[in-house]
Amino acid sequence: MEDYIVSARKYRPLTFDSVIGQKALTTTLKNAIRQGKLANAYLFCGPRGVGKTTCARIFAKTINCTNPRPDGEACGECESCRSFNEELRSYNVFELDAASNNSVDDIRNLTEQVRIPPMNGKYKVYVIDEVHMLSQQAFNAFLKTLEEPPHYAIFILATTEKHKILPTILSRCQTYDFNRITNADIVEHLKSVAQKEGIEAEDRALAVIAEKADGGMRDALSIFDQTASYTHGSVTYDKTIENLGIIDSDCYFRLTDMLLEKRIPDSLLLLDSVLSRGFDGSHLIGGLMLHMRNLLVSKEASTLPLLNASDEMKERYREQAAKCQVKFLYRSLKICNDCDLNYRISKNKRLLVELALIQAAQSDEDDDSSGRKPGKLKPLFHRFKSVQAPAENRRQELTPAGTCIPAVTKTEAAAKTAAPKASAPNVKAGSLFTSIFHSPAAAPNPKDTGSAQASAPVDDKLSAKPLTDDQLQYYWTEFAAGLQREDSPLKNRMCNCKPQAVTASSFKILAGNAMMAQEIEAAKPRILAYLRKAFSNPSLEMEIETDRERHVEHILSRDQQYARMKDSSPALQELDRIFSLELR
């Protein structure tokens, strides 16, 4: 029986033209060889299995070819090319694995070898794989040789982690970044390999293998060999996903239809069937997230090239994307991403996935009960016209509702008879929050029509309303009452502050401490936007000050405590004077 050779080695490219998916790089290298412009050192970086070491070998063979072709390729017939094809028995090419030869002594030995000229051919080529594994001391020992090697020495460094290489090394090399190979190129190459090997392969099965390879040709060929052995030479789609342990793409199409139709029980049963087949919940969520992404890019013709799939699958994605709203796709992606992030730390992983599916099925709804979409503040002045209300009535109406308007005594009300009365809607106790956010309208009081401000709708097109302390306090408290639960700290801070009108277009807030002032300052744009509409005054401004009279030092020294005790107790002052008391 002949020795079996895996496809990744058997079908390794031998020329630049046979390299898959790196057209720009191979063209640049061929032009450099044809023009005789060779650098001292090259750095090939990129993901695994994209052709870095292969291109390094082809490059080494081509520059030592005694009769190169006009297009920059090796002839493949000279002695140098023949010796190179026989498992690198050329004396001019040296391959070094930096993962196992990463010390200063190894680099010193390499430096000694560089001094010896080539026995035949023009150049000695040193291919160093996984060069990022060299230690920092080895890199430093390699610097001088890499920068000024003999004219016959060329270094080709290959790595998958470019960021780990010292900048001093990068500056001495010509850098070539290898791209991931597209799924279409991988499928075409797998078709040619299957044809040469006499293996029947379905296009859908090869597409699954290409997607599983994640842009690496070596991985794709290895998976292809594995699948061909499992299927006895007939690579079908069903056998491929069974062998690779992949959830069928039809499962995601059916699950998306269930979410669109809000068939939550069916989606939970589908999840149960997936888990019963041995798959992990994170696999389903990750696949669903990728499926939603593919649907999103299928919504527009301009983003359709971002979909890395076959023409048949592109058509299926386009048909289902037409049924989905963009809002549904956005929120479903967010829900799946959050579930994927929290999956590892969750104690009940199945329940986490089930909740994600339930939320995704309801992600196109606008209600605020789910907590996914923050409620927008719907201002009162879009609902009804403002009506004058006495300060005493406003206190009696709003205080039972749990708002933070301070009680107005009769003395304070009498003191403010000269000022215009506050504008307030005629609402029932406990219904302020409902009137702002949920009531369709609130009717004005038909009896209160004596004032110029009465029955005037608050609108941006009208003239600005007078800035009085009463109306300022009313709208200030109204804004605080409409804040969501997550803004409860801000709500408490606003309830403890009392706005005071300064001019016709400005007012100030006295905060009890610096922390309170900072929180109100952070919410200043939201507050001003609300009040400017309430008063129809776009130039309204707010100043925030710290009330020094309310400032209390909570931590006092012993001397400070004793001094306060003496100030508040004349008897203690007398004892201190007579006996000259001292703290101990």
Coordinates of C-alpha atoms in Angstrom, one line a residue, residues 49-394:
G49 CA -3.3 28.1 6.7
V50 CA -3.4 31.1 4.2
G51 CA -0.1 30.3 2.4
K52 CA 2.7 32.1 4.4
T53 CA 5.2 29.2 4.5
T54 CA 4.2 28.1 1.0
C55 CA 4.9 31.5 -0.5
A56 CA 8.2 31.6 1.4
R57 CA 9.3 28.2 -0.2
I58 CA 8.1 29.2 -3.6
F59 CA 10.0 32.5 -3.3
A60 CA 13.2 30.7 -2.2
K61 CA 12.9 28.3 -5.1
T62 CA 12.3 31.0 -7.6
I63 CA 15.2 33.3 -6.7
N64 CA 17.6 30.3 -7.0
C65 CA 16.2 29.1 -10.3
T66 CA 18.9 29.2 -13.0
N67 CA 16.4 29.6 -15.8
P68 CA 13.4 31.6 -14.5
R69 CA 10.4 32.3 -16.7
P70 CA 9.8 35.9 -18.0
D71 CA 6.7 36.2 -15.7
G72 CA 8.8 35.7 -12.6
E73 CA 8.0 32.0 -12.0
A74 CA 10.6 29.2 -11.6
C75 CA 11.1 27.0 -14.5
G76 CA 10.7 23.8 -12.5
E77 CA 13.2 21.9 -14.6
C78 CA 16.6 23.0 -13.5
E79 CA 18.7 21.1 -10.9
S80 CA 17.8 23.7 -8.2
C81 CA 14.1 23.4 -8.8
R82 CA 14.2 19.6 -8.9
S83 CA 16.1 19.4 -5.6
F84 CA 13.8 21.8 -4.0
N85 CA 10.7 19.8 -5.0
E86 CA 12.2 16.7 -3.3
E87 CA 11.3 17.6 0.3
L88 CA 13.6 20.6 0.5
R89 CA 16.9 18.8 -0.1
S90 CA 18.4 22.0 -1.4
Y91 CA 21.5 23.2 0.4
N92 CA 20.5 26.9 -0.1
V93 CA 17.2 26.8 1.9
F94 CA 17.1 26.5 5.7
E95 CA 13.8 26.2 7.7
L96 CA 13.9 27.1 11.3
D97 CA 11.1 26.6 13.8
A98 CA 11.3 29.5 16.2
A99 CA 9.0 27.8 18.7
S100 CA 11.7 25.3 19.6
N101 CA 14.7 27.4 18.7
N102 CA 14.0 30.6 20.5
S103 CA 17.2 31.2 22.6
V104 CA 20.2 33.4 22.1
D105 CA 22.4 30.4 21.4
D106 CA 20.1 29.3 18.5
I107 CA 20.4 32.7 17.0
R108 CA 24.1 32.7 17.5
N109 CA 24.4 29.4 15.6
L110 CA 22.2 30.9 12.8
T111 CA 24.5 33.9 12.6
E112 CA 27.5 31.7 12.2
Q113 CA 25.8 29.8 9.4
V114 CA 25.0 33.0 7.6
R115 CA 28.8 33.8 7.1
I116 CA 29.2 30.7 4.9
P117 CA 28.5 31.5 1.2
P118 CA 26.1 29.2 -0.7
M119 CA 27.6 26.1 -2.3
N120 CA 25.5 26.4 -5.4
G121 CA 23.0 29.0 -6.5
K122 CA 22.8 32.7 -5.8
Y123 CA 21.1 33.0 -2.4
K124 CA 20.9 31.3 0.9
V125 CA 17.3 31.7 2.2
Y126 CA 16.4 31.3 5.9
V127 CA 12.7 30.7 6.5
I128 CA 11.9 31.2 10.2
D129 CA 8.4 30.0 11.1
E130 CA 6.5 31.4 14.2
V131 CA 9.1 34.1 14.6
H132 CA 7.0 35.8 17.3
M133 CA 8.1 32.9 19.7
L134 CA 11.7 34.2 19.8
S135 CA 12.6 35.7 23.2
Q136 CA 13.4 39.3 23.5
Q137 CA 17.1 38.5 24.0
A138 CA 17.1 36.4 20.8
F139 CA 15.4 39.3 18.9
N140 CA 18.1 41.7 20.1
A141 CA 20.8 39.3 19.1
F142 CA 19.3 38.9 15.7
L143 CA 19.0 42.7 14.9
K144 CA 22.4 43.4 13.5
T145 CA 22.4 40.3 11.2
L146 CA 18.9 41.0 10.0
E147 CA 19.7 44.6 9.1
E148 CA 23.0 44.1 7.3
P149 CA 23.3 40.4 6.2
P150 CA 25.7 39.3 3.4
H151 CA 24.4 40.0 -0.1
Y152 CA 23.6 36.3 -0.6
A153 CA 21.5 35.9 2.6
I154 CA 17.7 36.5 2.6
F155 CA 15.5 36.1 5.7
I156 CA 11.8 35.3 5.4
L157 CA 10.0 35.5 8.8
A158 CA 6.5 34.0 9.1
T159 CA 4.1 34.7 12.0
T160 CA 0.5 34.6 12.9
E161 CA 0.9 37.3 15.6
K162 CA 2.5 40.3 14.2
H163 CA 1.8 42.5 17.3
K164 CA 4.2 40.4 19.3
I165 CA 7.2 41.2 17.2
L166 CA 9.5 44.1 18.3
P167 CA 9.2 47.3 16.3
T168 CA 12.9 47.2 15.7
I169 CA 12.5 43.9 13.8
L170 CA 9.5 45.3 11.9
S171 CA 11.4 48.3 10.7
R172 CA 14.0 46.0 9.1
C173 CA 11.6 43.9 7.1
Q174 CA 9.3 44.3 4.1
T175 CA 5.9 43.3 5.6
Y176 CA 3.3 41.3 3.6
D177 CA -0.1 40.9 5.2
F178 CA -1.9 37.7 4.0
N179 CA -5.7 37.8 3.9
R180 CA -8.1 35.1 4.9
I181 CA -9.2 33.1 1.9
T182 CA -12.8 33.7 0.9
N183 CA -15.3 30.8 1.0
A184 CA -15.9 31.0 -2.7
D185 CA -12.2 30.4 -3.4
I186 CA -12.1 27.6 -0.9
V187 CA -15.1 25.9 -2.4
E188 CA -13.6 26.1 -5.9
H189 CA -10.3 24.6 -4.8
L190 CA -12.1 21.8 -2.9
K191 CA -14.1 21.0 -6.0
S192 CA -10.9 20.6 -8.0
V193 CA -9.4 18.4 -5.3
A194 CA -12.5 16.2 -5.1
Q195 CA -12.5 15.8 -8.9
K196 CA -8.8 14.7 -8.8
E197 CA -9.4 12.3 -6.0
G198 CA -12.6 10.9 -7.5
I199 CA -14.8 12.0 -4.6
E200 CA -18.4 13.1 -5.1
A201 CA -19.1 16.3 -3.2
E202 CA -22.2 18.5 -2.9
D203 CA -21.8 22.2 -3.2
R204 CA -23.7 22.8 0.1
A205 CA -21.4 20.4 1.9
L206 CA -18.3 22.1 0.5
A207 CA -19.8 25.5 1.6
V208 CA -20.2 24.2 5.1
I209 CA -16.5 23.0 5.1
A210 CA -15.3 26.4 3.9
E211 CA -17.3 28.2 6.6
K212 CA -15.9 25.9 9.2
A213 CA -12.3 26.5 8.0
D214 CA -12.7 30.2 8.7
G215 CA -10.5 31.4 5.8
G216 CA -7.7 28.8 6.1
M217 CA -7.1 26.5 3.2
R218 CA -5.1 24.0 5.2
D219 CA -8.0 23.7 7.7
A220 CA -10.4 23.3 4.8
L221 CA -8.4 20.4 3.2
S222 CA -8.0 18.7 6.6
I223 CA -11.8 18.9 7.2
F224 CA -12.4 17.7 3.7
D225 CA -10.2 14.6 4.2
Q226 CA -12.0 13.9 7.5
T227 CA -15.4 14.2 5.9
A228 CA -14.5 12.1 2.9
S229 CA -13.3 9.3 5.2
Y230 CA -16.6 9.5 7.2
T231 CA -18.8 9.4 4.1
H232 CA -16.8 6.8 2.2
G233 CA -16.1 9.1 -0.6
S234 CA -19.5 10.7 -1.0
V235 CA -19.5 14.0 0.7
T236 CA -23.2 15.0 1.3
Y237 CA -24.6 18.0 3.2
D238 CA -26.4 15.9 5.9
K239 CA -23.3 13.7 6.5
T240 CA -21.1 16.7 6.7
I241 CA -23.0 18.6 9.3
E242 CA -23.4 15.3 11.2
N243 CA -19.7 14.7 11.2
L244 CA -18.7 18.2 12.0
G245 CA -21.3 18.7 14.7
I246 CA -22.9 21.8 13.1
I247 CA -26.5 22.9 13.5
D248 CA -28.3 22.8 10.2
S249 CA -28.8 26.2 8.6
D250 CA -32.5 25.3 8.0
C251 CA -32.9 25.3 11.8
Y252 CA -32.0 29.0 11.9
F253 CA -34.4 29.8 9.1
R254 CA -37.2 28.0 10.9
L255 CA -36.4 29.5 14.2
T256 CA -36.4 33.0 12.7
D257 CA -39.9 32.4 11.2
M258 CA -41.1 31.3 14.6
L259 CA -39.7 34.5 16.2
L260 CA -41.3 36.7 13.5
E261 CA -44.7 34.9 14.0
K262 CA -44.3 35.1 17.8
R263 CA -44.6 31.3 18.1
I264 CA -42.8 31.2 21.4
P265 CA -43.8 27.6 22.4
D266 CA -42.5 26.3 19.0
S267 CA -39.2 28.1 19.4
L268 CA -38.8 26.5 22.9
L269 CA -39.5 23.1 21.5
L270 CA -37.0 23.6 18.8
L271 CA -34.4 24.6 21.4
D272 CA -35.2 21.4 23.3
S273 CA -34.6 19.3 20.2
V274 CA -31.3 21.0 19.5
L275 CA -30.1 20.4 23.1
S276 CA -31.3 16.8 23.0
R277 CA -29.0 16.2 20.1
G278 CA -26.0 17.1 22.2
F279 CA -25.5 20.7 21.1
D280 CA -24.7 23.4 23.6
G281 CA -27.0 26.4 24.0
S282 CA -24.1 28.8 23.1
H283 CA -23.9 27.1 19.7
L284 CA -27.5 27.9 19.0
I285 CA -27.2 31.5 20.2
G286 CA -23.9 32.1 18.2
G287 CA -25.4 30.6 15.1
L288 CA -28.6 32.6 15.5
M289 CA -26.6 35.8 16.0
L290 CA -24.7 35.1 12.7
H291 CA -28.0 34.3 11.0
M292 CA -29.5 37.7 12.1
R293 CA -26.3 39.5 10.9
N294 CA -26.7 37.8 7.5
L295 CA -30.3 38.8 7.3
L296 CA -29.3 42.4 8.1
V297 CA -26.7 42.7 5.4
S298 CA -29.2 41.1 3.0
K299 CA -31.7 43.9 3.5
E300 CA -29.8 46.3 1.2
A301 CA -28.3 45.5 -2.2
S302 CA -25.2 47.6 -1.4
T303 CA -24.3 45.4 1.6
L304 CA -25.1 42.1 0.0
P305 CA -21.4 41.5 -1.0
L306 CA -20.7 41.2 2.8
L307 CA -22.7 38.0 2.8
N308 CA -20.1 35.2 2.3
A309 CA -22.4 32.5 1.0
S310 CA -23.4 30.7 -2.2
D311 CA -25.9 32.1 -4.6
E312 CA -28.6 29.7 -3.4
M313 CA -28.1 30.7 0.2
K314 CA -28.0 34.4 -0.7
E315 CA -31.4 34.1 -2.3
R316 CA -32.8 32.4 0.8
Y317 CA -31.4 35.1 3.0
R318 CA -32.9 37.8 0.7
E319 CA -36.3 36.2 0.8
Q320 CA -36.4 36.0 4.6
A321 CA -34.9 39.4 5.1
A322 CA -37.8 40.9 3.2
K323 CA -40.1 39.6 6.0
C324 CA -38.0 41.2 8.8
Q325 CA -38.1 44.8 10.0
V326 CA -34.7 46.4 10.6
K327 CA -35.8 47.1 14.2
F328 CA -36.4 43.4 14.8
L329 CA -33.0 42.5 13.5
Y330 CA -31.2 45.2 15.5
R331 CA -32.8 44.2 18.8
S332 CA -32.5 40.5 18.1
L333 CA -28.7 41.0 17.5
K334 CA -28.5 42.9 20.8
I335 CA -30.4 40.2 22.7
C336 CA -28.3 37.4 21.3
N337 CA -25.1 39.2 21.9
D338 CA -26.0 39.8 25.6
C339 CA -27.0 36.2 26.0
D340 CA -23.7 35.1 24.5
L341 CA -21.7 37.3 26.8
N342 CA -23.6 36.1 29.9
Y343 CA -23.7 32.5 29.0
R344 CA -20.5 31.5 30.6
I345 CA -21.3 33.0 34.0
S346 CA -25.0 32.0 34.1
K347 CA -26.0 29.2 36.5
N348 CA -29.1 28.3 34.6
K349 CA -27.8 28.4 31.0
R350 CA -30.9 26.8 29.4
L351 CA -33.2 29.4 31.0
L352 CA -30.9 32.2 29.8
V353 CA -31.2 30.9 26.2
E354 CA -35.0 30.5 26.6
L355 CA -35.4 34.1 27.9
A356 CA -33.3 35.3 24.9
L357 CA -35.7 33.6 22.5
I358 CA -38.7 35.0 24.2
Q359 CA -37.3 38.5 24.2
A360 CA -36.3 38.2 20.5
A361 CA -39.9 37.1 19.6
Q362 CA -41.1 40.3 21.3
S363 CA -38.3 42.6 20.1
D364 CA -40.5 44.4 17.5
E365 CA -42.9 45.7 20.1
D366 CA -42.7 49.2 21.4
D367 CA -44.1 48.7 24.9
D368 CA -41.9 49.7 27.8
S369 CA -42.9 46.8 30.0
S370 CA -40.2 44.5 28.8
G371 CA -37.5 46.9 30.0
R372 CA -35.5 46.6 26.7
K373 CA -36.6 49.9 25.3
P374 CA -36.2 52.9 27.6
G375 CA -39.3 55.0 27.8
K376 CA -39.2 58.4 26.2
L377 CA -40.4 61.4 28.2
K378 CA -43.7 62.6 26.8
P379 CA -44.1 66.1 28.0
L380 CA -47.3 67.3 29.6
F381 CA -47.7 70.3 27.3
H382 CA -48.3 68.1 24.3
R383 CA -51.3 66.7 26.0
F384 CA -53.4 69.6 27.2
K385 CA -53.4 73.3 27.7
S386 CA -52.1 74.8 30.9
V387 CA -54.6 76.2 33.4
Q388 CA -54.1 78.4 36.4
A389 CA -54.4 76.7 39.8
P390 CA -54.0 78.2 43.3
A391 CA -50.9 77.2 45.2
E392 CA -53.0 75.7 48.0
N393 CA -55.0 73.5 45.6
R394 CA -51.8 72.4 43.8

